[in-house]
Coordinates of C-alpha atoms and ligand atoms in Angstrom, one line a residue:
X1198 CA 49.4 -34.4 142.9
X1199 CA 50.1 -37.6 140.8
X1200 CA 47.4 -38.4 138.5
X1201 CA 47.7 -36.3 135.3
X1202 CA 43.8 -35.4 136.1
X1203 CA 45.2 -33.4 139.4
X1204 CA 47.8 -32.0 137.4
X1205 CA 45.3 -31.1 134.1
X1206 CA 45.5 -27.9 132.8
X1207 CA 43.7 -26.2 129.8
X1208 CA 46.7 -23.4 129.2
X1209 CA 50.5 -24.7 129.6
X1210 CA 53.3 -21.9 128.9
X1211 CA 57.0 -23.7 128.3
X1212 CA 59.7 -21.6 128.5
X1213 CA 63.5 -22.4 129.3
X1214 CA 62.9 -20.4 132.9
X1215 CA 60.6 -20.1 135.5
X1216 CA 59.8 -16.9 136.2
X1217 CA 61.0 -16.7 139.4
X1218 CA 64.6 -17.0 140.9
X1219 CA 64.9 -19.4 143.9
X1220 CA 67.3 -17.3 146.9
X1221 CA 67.7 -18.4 150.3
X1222 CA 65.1 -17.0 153.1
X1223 CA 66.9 -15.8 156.4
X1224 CA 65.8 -19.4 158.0
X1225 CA 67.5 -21.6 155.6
X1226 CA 64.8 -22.2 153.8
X1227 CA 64.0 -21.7 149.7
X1228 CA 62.0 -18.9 148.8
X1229 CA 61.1 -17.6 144.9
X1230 CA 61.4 -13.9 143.9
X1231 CA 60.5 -12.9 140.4
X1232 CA 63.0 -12.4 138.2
X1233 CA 63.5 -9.8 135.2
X1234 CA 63.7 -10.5 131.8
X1235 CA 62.1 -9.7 128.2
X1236 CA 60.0 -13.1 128.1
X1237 CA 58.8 -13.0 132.1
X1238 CA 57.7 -9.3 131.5
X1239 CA 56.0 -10.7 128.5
X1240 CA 54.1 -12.9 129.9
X1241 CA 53.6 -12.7 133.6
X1242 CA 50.1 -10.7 133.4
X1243 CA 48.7 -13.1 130.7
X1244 CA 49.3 -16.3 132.6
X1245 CA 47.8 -14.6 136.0
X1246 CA 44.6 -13.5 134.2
X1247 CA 44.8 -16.8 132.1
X1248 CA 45.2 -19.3 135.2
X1249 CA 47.5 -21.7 133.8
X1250 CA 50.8 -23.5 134.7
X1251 CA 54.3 -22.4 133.6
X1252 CA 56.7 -25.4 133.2
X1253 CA 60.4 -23.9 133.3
X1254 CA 63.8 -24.4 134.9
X1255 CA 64.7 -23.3 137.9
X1256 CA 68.1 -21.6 137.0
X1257 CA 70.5 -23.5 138.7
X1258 CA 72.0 -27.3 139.2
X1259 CA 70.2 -27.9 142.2
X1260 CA 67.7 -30.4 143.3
X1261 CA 64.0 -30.0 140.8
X1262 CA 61.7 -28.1 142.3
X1263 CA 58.4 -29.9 141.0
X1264 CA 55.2 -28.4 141.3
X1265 CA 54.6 -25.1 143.5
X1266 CA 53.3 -22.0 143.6
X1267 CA 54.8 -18.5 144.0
X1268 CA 52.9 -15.4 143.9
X1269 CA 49.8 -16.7 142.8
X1270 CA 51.5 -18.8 139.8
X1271 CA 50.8 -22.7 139.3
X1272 CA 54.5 -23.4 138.3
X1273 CA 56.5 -26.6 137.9
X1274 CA 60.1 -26.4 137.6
X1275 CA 62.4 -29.2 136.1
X1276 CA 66.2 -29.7 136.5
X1277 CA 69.5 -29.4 134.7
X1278 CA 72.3 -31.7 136.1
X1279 CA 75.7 -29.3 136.0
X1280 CA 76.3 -31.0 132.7
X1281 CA 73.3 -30.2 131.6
X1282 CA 73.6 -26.4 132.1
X1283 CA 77.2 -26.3 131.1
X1284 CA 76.1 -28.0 127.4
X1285 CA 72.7 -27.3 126.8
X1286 CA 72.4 -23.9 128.4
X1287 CA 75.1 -22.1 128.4
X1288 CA 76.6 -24.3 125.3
X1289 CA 74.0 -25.0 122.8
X1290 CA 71.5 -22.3 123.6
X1291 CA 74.1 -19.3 124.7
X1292 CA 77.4 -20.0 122.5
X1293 CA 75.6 -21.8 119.4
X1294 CA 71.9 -20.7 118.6
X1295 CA 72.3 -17.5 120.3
X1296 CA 74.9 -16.2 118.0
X1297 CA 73.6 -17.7 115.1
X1298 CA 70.6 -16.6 115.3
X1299 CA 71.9 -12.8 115.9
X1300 CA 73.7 -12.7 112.2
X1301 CA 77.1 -14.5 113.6
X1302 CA 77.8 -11.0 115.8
X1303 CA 80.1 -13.8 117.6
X1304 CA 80.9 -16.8 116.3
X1305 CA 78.8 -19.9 117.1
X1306 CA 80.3 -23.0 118.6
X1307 CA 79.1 -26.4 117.0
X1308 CA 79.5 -29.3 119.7
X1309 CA 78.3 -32.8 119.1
X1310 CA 78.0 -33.3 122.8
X1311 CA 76.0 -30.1 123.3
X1312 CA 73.3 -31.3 120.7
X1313 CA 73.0 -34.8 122.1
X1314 CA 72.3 -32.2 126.0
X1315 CA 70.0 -29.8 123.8
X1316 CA 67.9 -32.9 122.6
X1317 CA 67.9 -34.2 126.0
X1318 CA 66.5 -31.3 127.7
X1319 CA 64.3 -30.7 125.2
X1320 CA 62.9 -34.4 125.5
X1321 CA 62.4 -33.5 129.5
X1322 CA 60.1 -30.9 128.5
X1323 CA 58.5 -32.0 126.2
X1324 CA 57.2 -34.7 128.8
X1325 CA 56.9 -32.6 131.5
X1326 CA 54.3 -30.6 129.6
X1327 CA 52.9 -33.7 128.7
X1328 CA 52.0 -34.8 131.7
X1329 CA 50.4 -31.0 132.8
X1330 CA 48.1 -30.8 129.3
X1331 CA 44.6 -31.5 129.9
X1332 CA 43.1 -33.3 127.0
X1333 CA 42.5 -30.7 124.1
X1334 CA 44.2 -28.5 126.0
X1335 CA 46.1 -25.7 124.1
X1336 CA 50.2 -25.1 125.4
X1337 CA 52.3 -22.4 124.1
X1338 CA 56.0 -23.4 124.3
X1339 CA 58.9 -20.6 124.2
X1340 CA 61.9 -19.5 122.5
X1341 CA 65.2 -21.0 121.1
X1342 CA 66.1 -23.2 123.9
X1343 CA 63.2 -25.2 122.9
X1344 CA 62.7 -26.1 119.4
X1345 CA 62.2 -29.9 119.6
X1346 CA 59.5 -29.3 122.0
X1347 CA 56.6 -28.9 119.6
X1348 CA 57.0 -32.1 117.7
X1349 CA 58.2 -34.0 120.8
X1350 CA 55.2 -33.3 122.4
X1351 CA 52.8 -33.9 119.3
X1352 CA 54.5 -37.6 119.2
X1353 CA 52.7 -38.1 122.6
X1354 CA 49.9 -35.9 122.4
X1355 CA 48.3 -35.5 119.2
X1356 CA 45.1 -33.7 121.1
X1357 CA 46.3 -30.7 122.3
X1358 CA 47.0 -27.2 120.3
X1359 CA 50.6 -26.6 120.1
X1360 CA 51.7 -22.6 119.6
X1361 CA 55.5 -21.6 119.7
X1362 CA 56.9 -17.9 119.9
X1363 CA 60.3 -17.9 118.9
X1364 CA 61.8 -14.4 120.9
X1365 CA 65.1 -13.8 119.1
X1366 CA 65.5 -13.6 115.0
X1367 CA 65.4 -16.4 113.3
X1368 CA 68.6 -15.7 110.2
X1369 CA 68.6 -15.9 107.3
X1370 CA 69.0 -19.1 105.5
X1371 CA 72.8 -18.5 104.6
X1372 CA 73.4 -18.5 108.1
X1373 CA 70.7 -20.9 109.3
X1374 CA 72.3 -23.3 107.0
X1375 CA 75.4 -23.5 108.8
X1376 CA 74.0 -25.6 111.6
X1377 CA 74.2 -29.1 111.4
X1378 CA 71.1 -29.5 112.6
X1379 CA 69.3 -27.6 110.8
X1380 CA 67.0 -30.2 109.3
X1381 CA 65.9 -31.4 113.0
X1382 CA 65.4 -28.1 113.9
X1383 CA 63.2 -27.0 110.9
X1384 CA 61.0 -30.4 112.0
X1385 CA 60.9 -30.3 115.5
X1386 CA 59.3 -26.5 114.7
X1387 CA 56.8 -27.8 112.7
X1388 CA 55.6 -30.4 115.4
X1389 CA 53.4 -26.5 116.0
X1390 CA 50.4 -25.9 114.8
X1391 CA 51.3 -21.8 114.5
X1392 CA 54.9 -20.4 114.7
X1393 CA 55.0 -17.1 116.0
X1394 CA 58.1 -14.6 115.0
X1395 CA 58.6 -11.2 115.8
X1396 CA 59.3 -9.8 112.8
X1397 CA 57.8 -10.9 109.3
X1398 CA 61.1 -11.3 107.9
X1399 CA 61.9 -13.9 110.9
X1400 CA 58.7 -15.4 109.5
X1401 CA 59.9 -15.3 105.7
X1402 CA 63.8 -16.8 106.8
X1403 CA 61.7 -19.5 108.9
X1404 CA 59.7 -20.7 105.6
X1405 CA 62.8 -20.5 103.5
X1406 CA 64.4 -22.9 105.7
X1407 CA 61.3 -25.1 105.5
X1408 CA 61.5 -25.1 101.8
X1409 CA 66.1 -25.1 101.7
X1410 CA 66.3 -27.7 104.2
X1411 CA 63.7 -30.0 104.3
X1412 CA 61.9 -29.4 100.7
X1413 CA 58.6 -28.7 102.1
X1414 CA 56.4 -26.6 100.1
X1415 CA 55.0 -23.2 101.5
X1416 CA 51.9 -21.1 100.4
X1417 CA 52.1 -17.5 102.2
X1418 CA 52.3 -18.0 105.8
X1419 CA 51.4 -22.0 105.3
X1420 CA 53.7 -25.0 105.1
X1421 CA 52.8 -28.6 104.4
X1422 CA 53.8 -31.2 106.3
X1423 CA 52.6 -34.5 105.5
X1424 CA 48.7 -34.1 106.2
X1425 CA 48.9 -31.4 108.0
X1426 CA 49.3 -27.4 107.5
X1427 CA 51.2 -25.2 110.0
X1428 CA 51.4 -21.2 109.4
X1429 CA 54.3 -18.8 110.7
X1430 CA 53.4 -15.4 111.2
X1431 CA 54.6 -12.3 112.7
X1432 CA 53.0 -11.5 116.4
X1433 CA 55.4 -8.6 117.3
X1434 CA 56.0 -8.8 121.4
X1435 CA 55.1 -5.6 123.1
X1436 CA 54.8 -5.0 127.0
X1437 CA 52.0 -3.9 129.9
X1438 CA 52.4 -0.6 129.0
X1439 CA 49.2 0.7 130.8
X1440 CA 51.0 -0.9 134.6
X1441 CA 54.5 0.4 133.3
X1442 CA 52.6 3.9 132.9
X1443 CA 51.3 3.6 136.2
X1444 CA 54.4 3.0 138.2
X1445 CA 56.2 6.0 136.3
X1446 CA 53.1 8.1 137.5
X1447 CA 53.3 7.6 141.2
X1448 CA 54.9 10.1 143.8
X1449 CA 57.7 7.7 144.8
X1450 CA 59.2 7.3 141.4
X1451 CA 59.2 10.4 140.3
X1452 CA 60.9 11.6 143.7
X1453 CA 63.1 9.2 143.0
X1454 CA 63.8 10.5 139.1
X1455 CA 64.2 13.6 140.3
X1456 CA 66.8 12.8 143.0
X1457 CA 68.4 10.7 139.9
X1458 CA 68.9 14.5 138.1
X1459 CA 69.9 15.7 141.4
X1460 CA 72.8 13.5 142.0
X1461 CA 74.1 14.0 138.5
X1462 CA 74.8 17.8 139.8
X1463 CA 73.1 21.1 139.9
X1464 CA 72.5 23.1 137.7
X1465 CA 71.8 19.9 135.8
X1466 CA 74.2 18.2 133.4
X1467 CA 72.6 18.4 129.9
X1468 CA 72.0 15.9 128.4
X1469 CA 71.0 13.0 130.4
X1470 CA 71.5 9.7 128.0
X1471 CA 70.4 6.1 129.2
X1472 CA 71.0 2.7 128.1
X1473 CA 69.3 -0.3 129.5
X1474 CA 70.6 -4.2 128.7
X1475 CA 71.3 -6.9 129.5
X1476 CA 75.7 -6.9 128.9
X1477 CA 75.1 -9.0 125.9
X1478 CA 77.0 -8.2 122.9
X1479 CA 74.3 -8.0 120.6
X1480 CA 72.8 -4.9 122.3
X1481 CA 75.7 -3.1 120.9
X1482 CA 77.1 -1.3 123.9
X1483 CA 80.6 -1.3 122.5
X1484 CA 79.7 0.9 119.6
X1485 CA 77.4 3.2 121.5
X1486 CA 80.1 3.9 123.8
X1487 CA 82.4 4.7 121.0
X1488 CA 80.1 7.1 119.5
X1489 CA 79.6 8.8 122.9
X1490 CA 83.1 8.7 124.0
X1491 CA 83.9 10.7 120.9
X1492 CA 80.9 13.0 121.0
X1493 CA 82.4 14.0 124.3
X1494 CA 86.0 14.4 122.9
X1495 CA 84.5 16.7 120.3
X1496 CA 81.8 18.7 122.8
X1497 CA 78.8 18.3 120.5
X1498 CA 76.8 17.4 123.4
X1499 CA 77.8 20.2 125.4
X1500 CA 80.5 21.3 128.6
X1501 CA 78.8 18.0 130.6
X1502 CA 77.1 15.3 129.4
X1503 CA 76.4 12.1 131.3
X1504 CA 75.6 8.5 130.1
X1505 CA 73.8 6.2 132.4
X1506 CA 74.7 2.6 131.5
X1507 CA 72.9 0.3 133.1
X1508 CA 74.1 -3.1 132.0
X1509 CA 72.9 -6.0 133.8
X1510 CA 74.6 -9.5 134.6
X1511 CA 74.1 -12.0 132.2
X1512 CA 75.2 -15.0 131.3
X1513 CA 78.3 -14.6 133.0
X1514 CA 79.9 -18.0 133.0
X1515 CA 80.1 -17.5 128.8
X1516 CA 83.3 -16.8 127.5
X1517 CA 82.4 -14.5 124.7
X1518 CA 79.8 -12.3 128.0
X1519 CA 83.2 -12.3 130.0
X1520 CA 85.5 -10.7 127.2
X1521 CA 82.5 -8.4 126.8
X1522 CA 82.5 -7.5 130.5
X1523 CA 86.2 -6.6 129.9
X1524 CA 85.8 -4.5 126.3
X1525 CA 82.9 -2.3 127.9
X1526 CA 85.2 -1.7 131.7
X1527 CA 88.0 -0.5 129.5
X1528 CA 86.2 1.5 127.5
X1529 CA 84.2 2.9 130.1
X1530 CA 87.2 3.5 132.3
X1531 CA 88.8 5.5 129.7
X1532 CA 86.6 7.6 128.4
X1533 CA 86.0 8.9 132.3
X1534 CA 89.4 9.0 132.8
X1535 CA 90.3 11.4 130.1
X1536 CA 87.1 13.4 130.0
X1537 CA 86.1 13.1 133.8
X1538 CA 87.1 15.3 136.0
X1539 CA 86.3 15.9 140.3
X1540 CA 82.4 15.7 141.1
X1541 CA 82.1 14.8 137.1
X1542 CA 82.0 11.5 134.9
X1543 CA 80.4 11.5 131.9
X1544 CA 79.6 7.7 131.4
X1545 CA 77.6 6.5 134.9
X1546 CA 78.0 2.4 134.6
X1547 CA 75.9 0.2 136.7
X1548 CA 76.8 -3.1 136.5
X1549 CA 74.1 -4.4 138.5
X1550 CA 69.8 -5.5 138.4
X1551 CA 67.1 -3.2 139.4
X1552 CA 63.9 -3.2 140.3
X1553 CA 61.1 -2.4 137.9
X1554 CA 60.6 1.1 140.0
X1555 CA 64.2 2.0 139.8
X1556 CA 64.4 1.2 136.1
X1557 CA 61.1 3.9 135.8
X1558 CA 62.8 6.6 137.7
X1559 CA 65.7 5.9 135.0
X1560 CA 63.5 6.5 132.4
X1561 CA 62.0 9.2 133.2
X1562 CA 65.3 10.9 134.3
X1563 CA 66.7 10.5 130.4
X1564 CA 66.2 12.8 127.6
X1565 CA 67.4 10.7 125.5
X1566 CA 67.3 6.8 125.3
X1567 CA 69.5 5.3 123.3
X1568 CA 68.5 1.5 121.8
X1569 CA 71.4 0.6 119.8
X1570 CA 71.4 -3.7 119.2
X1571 CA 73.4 -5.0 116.1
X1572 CA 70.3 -6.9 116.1
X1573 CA 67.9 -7.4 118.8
X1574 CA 64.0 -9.5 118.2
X1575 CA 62.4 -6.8 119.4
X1576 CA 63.6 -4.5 122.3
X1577 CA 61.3 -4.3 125.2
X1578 CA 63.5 -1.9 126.4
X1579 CA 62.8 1.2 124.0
X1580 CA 58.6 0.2 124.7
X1581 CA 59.0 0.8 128.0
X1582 CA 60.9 4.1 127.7
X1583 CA 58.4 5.0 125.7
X1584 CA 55.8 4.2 128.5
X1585 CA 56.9 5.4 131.2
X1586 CA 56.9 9.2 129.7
X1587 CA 53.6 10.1 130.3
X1588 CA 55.3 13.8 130.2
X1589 CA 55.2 13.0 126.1
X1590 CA 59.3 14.3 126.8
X1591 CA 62.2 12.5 125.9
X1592 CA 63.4 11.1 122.7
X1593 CA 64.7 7.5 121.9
X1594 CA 67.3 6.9 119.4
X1595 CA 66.5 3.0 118.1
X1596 CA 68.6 0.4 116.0
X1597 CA 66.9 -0.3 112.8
X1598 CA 68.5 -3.5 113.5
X1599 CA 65.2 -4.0 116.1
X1600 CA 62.0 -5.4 116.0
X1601 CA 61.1 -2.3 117.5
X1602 CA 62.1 -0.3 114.7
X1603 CA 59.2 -1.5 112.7
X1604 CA 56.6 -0.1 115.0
X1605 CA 58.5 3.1 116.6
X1606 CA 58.0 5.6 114.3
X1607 CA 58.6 8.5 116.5
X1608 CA 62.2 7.0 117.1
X1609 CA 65.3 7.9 115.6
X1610 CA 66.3 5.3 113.6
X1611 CA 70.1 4.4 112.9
X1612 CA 72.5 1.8 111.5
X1613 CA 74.4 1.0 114.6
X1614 CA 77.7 0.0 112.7
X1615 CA 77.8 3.9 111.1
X1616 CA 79.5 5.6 114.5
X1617 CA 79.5 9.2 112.3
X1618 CA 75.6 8.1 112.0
X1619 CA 75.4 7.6 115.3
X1620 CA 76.9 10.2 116.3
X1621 CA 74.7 12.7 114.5
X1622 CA 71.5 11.0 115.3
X1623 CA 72.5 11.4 119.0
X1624 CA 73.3 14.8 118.6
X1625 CA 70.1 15.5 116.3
X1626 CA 68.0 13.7 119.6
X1627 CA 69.8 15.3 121.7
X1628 CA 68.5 18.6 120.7
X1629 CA 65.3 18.0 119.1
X1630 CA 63.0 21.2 120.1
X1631 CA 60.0 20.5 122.8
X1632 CA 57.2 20.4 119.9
X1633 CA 59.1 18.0 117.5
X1634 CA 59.6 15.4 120.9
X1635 CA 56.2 15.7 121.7
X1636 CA 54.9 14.9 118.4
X1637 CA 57.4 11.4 118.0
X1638 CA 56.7 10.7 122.0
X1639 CA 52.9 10.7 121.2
X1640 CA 53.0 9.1 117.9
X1641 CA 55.3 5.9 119.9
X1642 CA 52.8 5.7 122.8
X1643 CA 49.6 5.4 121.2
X1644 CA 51.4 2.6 119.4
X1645 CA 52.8 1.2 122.5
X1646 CA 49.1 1.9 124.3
X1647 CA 47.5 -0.2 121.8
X1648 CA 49.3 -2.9 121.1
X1649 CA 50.6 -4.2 124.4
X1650 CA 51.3 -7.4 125.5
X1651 CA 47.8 -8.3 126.1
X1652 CA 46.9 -7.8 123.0
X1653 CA 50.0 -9.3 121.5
X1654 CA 49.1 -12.8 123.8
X1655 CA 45.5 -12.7 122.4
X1656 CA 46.2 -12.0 119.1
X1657 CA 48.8 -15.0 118.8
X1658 CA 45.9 -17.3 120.8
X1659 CA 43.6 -16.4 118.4
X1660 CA 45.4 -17.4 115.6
X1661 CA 46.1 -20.3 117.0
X1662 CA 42.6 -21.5 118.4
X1663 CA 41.2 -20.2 115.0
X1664 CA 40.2 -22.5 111.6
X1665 CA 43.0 -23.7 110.2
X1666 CA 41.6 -21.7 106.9
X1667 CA 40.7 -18.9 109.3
X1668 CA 43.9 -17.8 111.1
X1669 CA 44.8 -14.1 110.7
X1670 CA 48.6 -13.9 111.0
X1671 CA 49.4 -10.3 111.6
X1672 CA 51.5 -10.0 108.7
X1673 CA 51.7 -12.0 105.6
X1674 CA 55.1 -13.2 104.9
X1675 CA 55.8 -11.8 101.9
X1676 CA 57.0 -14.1 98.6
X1677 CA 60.5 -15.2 98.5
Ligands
GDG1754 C1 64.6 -11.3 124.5 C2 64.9 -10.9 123.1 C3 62.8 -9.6 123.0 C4 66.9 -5.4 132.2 N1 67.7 -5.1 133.2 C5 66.8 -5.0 134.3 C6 65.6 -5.3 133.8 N2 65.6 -5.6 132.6 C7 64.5 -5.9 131.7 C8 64.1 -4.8 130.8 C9 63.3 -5.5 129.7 C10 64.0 -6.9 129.7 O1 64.8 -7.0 130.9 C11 65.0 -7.0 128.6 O2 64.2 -7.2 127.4 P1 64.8 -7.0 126.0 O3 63.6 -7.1 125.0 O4 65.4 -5.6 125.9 O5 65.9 -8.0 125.7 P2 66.2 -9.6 126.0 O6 66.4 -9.9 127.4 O7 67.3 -9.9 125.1 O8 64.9 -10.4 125.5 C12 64.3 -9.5 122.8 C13 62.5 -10.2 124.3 O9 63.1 -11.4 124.5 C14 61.0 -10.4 124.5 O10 60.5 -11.2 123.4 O11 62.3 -8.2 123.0 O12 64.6 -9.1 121.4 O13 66.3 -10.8 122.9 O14 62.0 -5.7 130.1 O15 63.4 -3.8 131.5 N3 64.5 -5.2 134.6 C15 64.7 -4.9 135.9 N4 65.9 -4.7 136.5 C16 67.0 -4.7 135.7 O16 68.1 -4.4 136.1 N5 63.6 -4.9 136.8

């Protein structure tokens, strides 16, 4: 497997992570398991019926794994030295770009040392996909933690089609402009030929920032770059809502849901709310828990409500994800300890990673999701809630602070900083009648049905395989 001919492949996917975790198998030996995330359950079933290689990082310090396969994936996975991960990873990408990007919810860290790791790694990948492009072929690079990529990669391969899909907002220029690199940032973008956001407002901050800090000159979704013309565009990321559907259908899951309402205690506390994230403190946990803790004080939700929490481990070795760990324990230990009582608590926390059946049984066992992000690219969590209830029950109260929120229209929509707001839209959920759920659920799932992830993929390959003249960004950018 030397020659780049062995190694040629028409489709290349670059993300910051493989989508598998390596673990030990019970001989000693490395095995990969899938791992969860937004961008993995994104993509997984496009690059299986697509047939093309996904160059990513392992997720640890150790040793490169090369090229393998797991699971029927053609995957080759590069290395981070433990400098690497402390400065680019969980430095540049988690405690600068991160926060900036989510409207300064923390505040971003600028390091010299961590840019010179971020250019670095970038560089790596860049070559790494490189070497895996078959002439002309087309390669679709990933998120934040790879922004040089595009025009690193266009240096040395001027033949191949270069798409990037940037998962998490892209700010507003006011913030934007804070980073020092802006400028490099901006350019190594453009090395694309088509810049994918979630939102067209990401798209509209992106061509600001190519017009504030680099002067370029942009015409709708186009921008100019010496002789060549690169668009940015909205491709709102959905899920695979028809195999999510699927799961939540069979026998064992829905056993499973309804021991979930069991074990919360008979005759039923009512009502059952759920929150799914990863503990990051954009997904607003903090003020969701205030709302609740004080909807229980008051009893507007009843003698016995319960709020499941899931909150899984992320980014733990991050200073501002460990002072978060500690704000959401307190809060959830009080609120049980003053409102719980012997065989009762209202806030369930679960501190912990599921599988994909388990988080199904979850769904379906809440009557009321609650999506609250500060700000949040697009939350695959609410499109999954949404389907899994093929029961057309349930209703989801969703940040307007989401990508989501632009396509939901059955949801609930609130300002997540408003805790009265909150409060009320949880309570109005809460007790929406039978027909008035329905009507939202179905209205959410047709939208969810018909623009899933497939559809999303193809839509954004399109566009970018299209004439220049002819791409059909999903949105227009609108003037700024
Ligand atoms: C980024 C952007 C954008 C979570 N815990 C478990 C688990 N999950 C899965 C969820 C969902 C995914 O992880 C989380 O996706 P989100 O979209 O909610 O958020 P991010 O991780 O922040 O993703 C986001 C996304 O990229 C895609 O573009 O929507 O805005 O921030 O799928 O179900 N899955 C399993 N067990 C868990 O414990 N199996």
């Amino acid at each position: 497997m030397s020659s780049r001919e062995q190694q040629a492949h028409d489709f290349v996917v670059v993300a910051s992570r493989l989508p598998v975790d390596r673990i030990e198998d019970p001989d000693g030996g490395t095995a990969w398991r899938t791992s969860p995330g937004g961008l993995v359950t994104a993509l997984e079933p496009v690059m299986r019926e697509a047939g093309g290689v996904w160059v990513g990082w392992s997720g640890d310090s150790g040793p490169p794994p090369g090229a393998f396969e797991a699971d029927g994936l053609d995957l080759v996975g590069l290395g981070l030295s433990e400098t690497e991960v402390r400065h680019f990873y969980e430095g540049f990408c988690n405690a600068t770009l991160w926060p900036l990007y989510h409207d300064v919810i923390a505040s971003p860290q600028f390091h010299r040392r961590w840019w010179e790791a971020y250019v670095t790694v970038n560089r790596r990948f860049a070559e790494a996909a490189a070497e895996q492009a078959a002439p002309g072929a087309t390669v679709w690079v990933h998120d934040y933690q790879l922004q040089l990529v595009p025009r690193m990669l266009r240096e040395q391969r001027d033949d191949v089609r270069i798409g990037f899909f940037n998962h998490i907002p892209f700010p507003g220029y006011e913030i934007f402009a804070q980073l020092p690199w802006r400028r490099q940032v901006v350019e190594g973008l453009l090395g694309a030929d088509l810049l994918g956001f979630q939102r067209r407002a990401d798209a509209t901050n992106f061509l600001r920032a190519c017009r504030r800090a680099v002067g370029l000159i942009t015409r709708g979704s186009a921008v100019r770059a010496g002789n060549r013309e690169i668009h940015a565009a909205a491709f709102p990321i959905s899920i695979d809502a028809k195999g999510l559907g699927e799961i939540a259908r069979r026998d064992d899951v829905r056993k499973r849901s309804q021991q979930i309402c069991d074990a919360l205690g008979e005759p039923g506390p009512v009502p059952v709310l759920l929150g799914v994230d990863r503990l990051d403190y954009t997904k607003g946990i903090l003020h969701r828990l205030r709302a609740y803790g004080e909807l229980v004080a008051g009893g507007r939700l009843g003698p016995r409500p319960v709020l499941i929490q899931v909150a899984s481990p992320s980014r733990e070795r991050v200073e501002a994800y460990q002072t978060l760990r500690d704000e959401v324990e307190v809060m959830v230990g009080r609120i049980n300890g003053e409102h719980g009582e012997v065989g009762y608590a209202p806030v369930h926390y679960l501190h912990q990673s599921y599988p994909r059946e388990e988080m199904a049984a979850l769904y379906l066992a809440a009557d009321v999701m609650l999506v609250t992000p500060l700000r949040d690219g697009m939350n695959l969590v609410a499109k999954e809630y949404v389907a899994c209830r093929n029961d057309e029950n349930g209703t989801l109260v969703l940040s307007e602070f989401t990508g989501a929120a632009d396509e939901l229209a059955g949801a609930f929509l609130v300002n997540p900083h408003d805790i009265e707001g909150l409060k009320d839209t949880i309570v109005r959920a809460a007790n929406t009648g039978p027909a008035e759920a329905r009507r939202r659920m179905r209205a959410m799932r047709k939208r969810v049905r018909e623009h899933d992830v497939a559809r999303w993929a193809a839509s954004f390959l399109d566009s970018l395989h299209g004439a220049p003249g002819a791409d059909q960004p999903a949105w227009e950018p609108e003037a700024s």
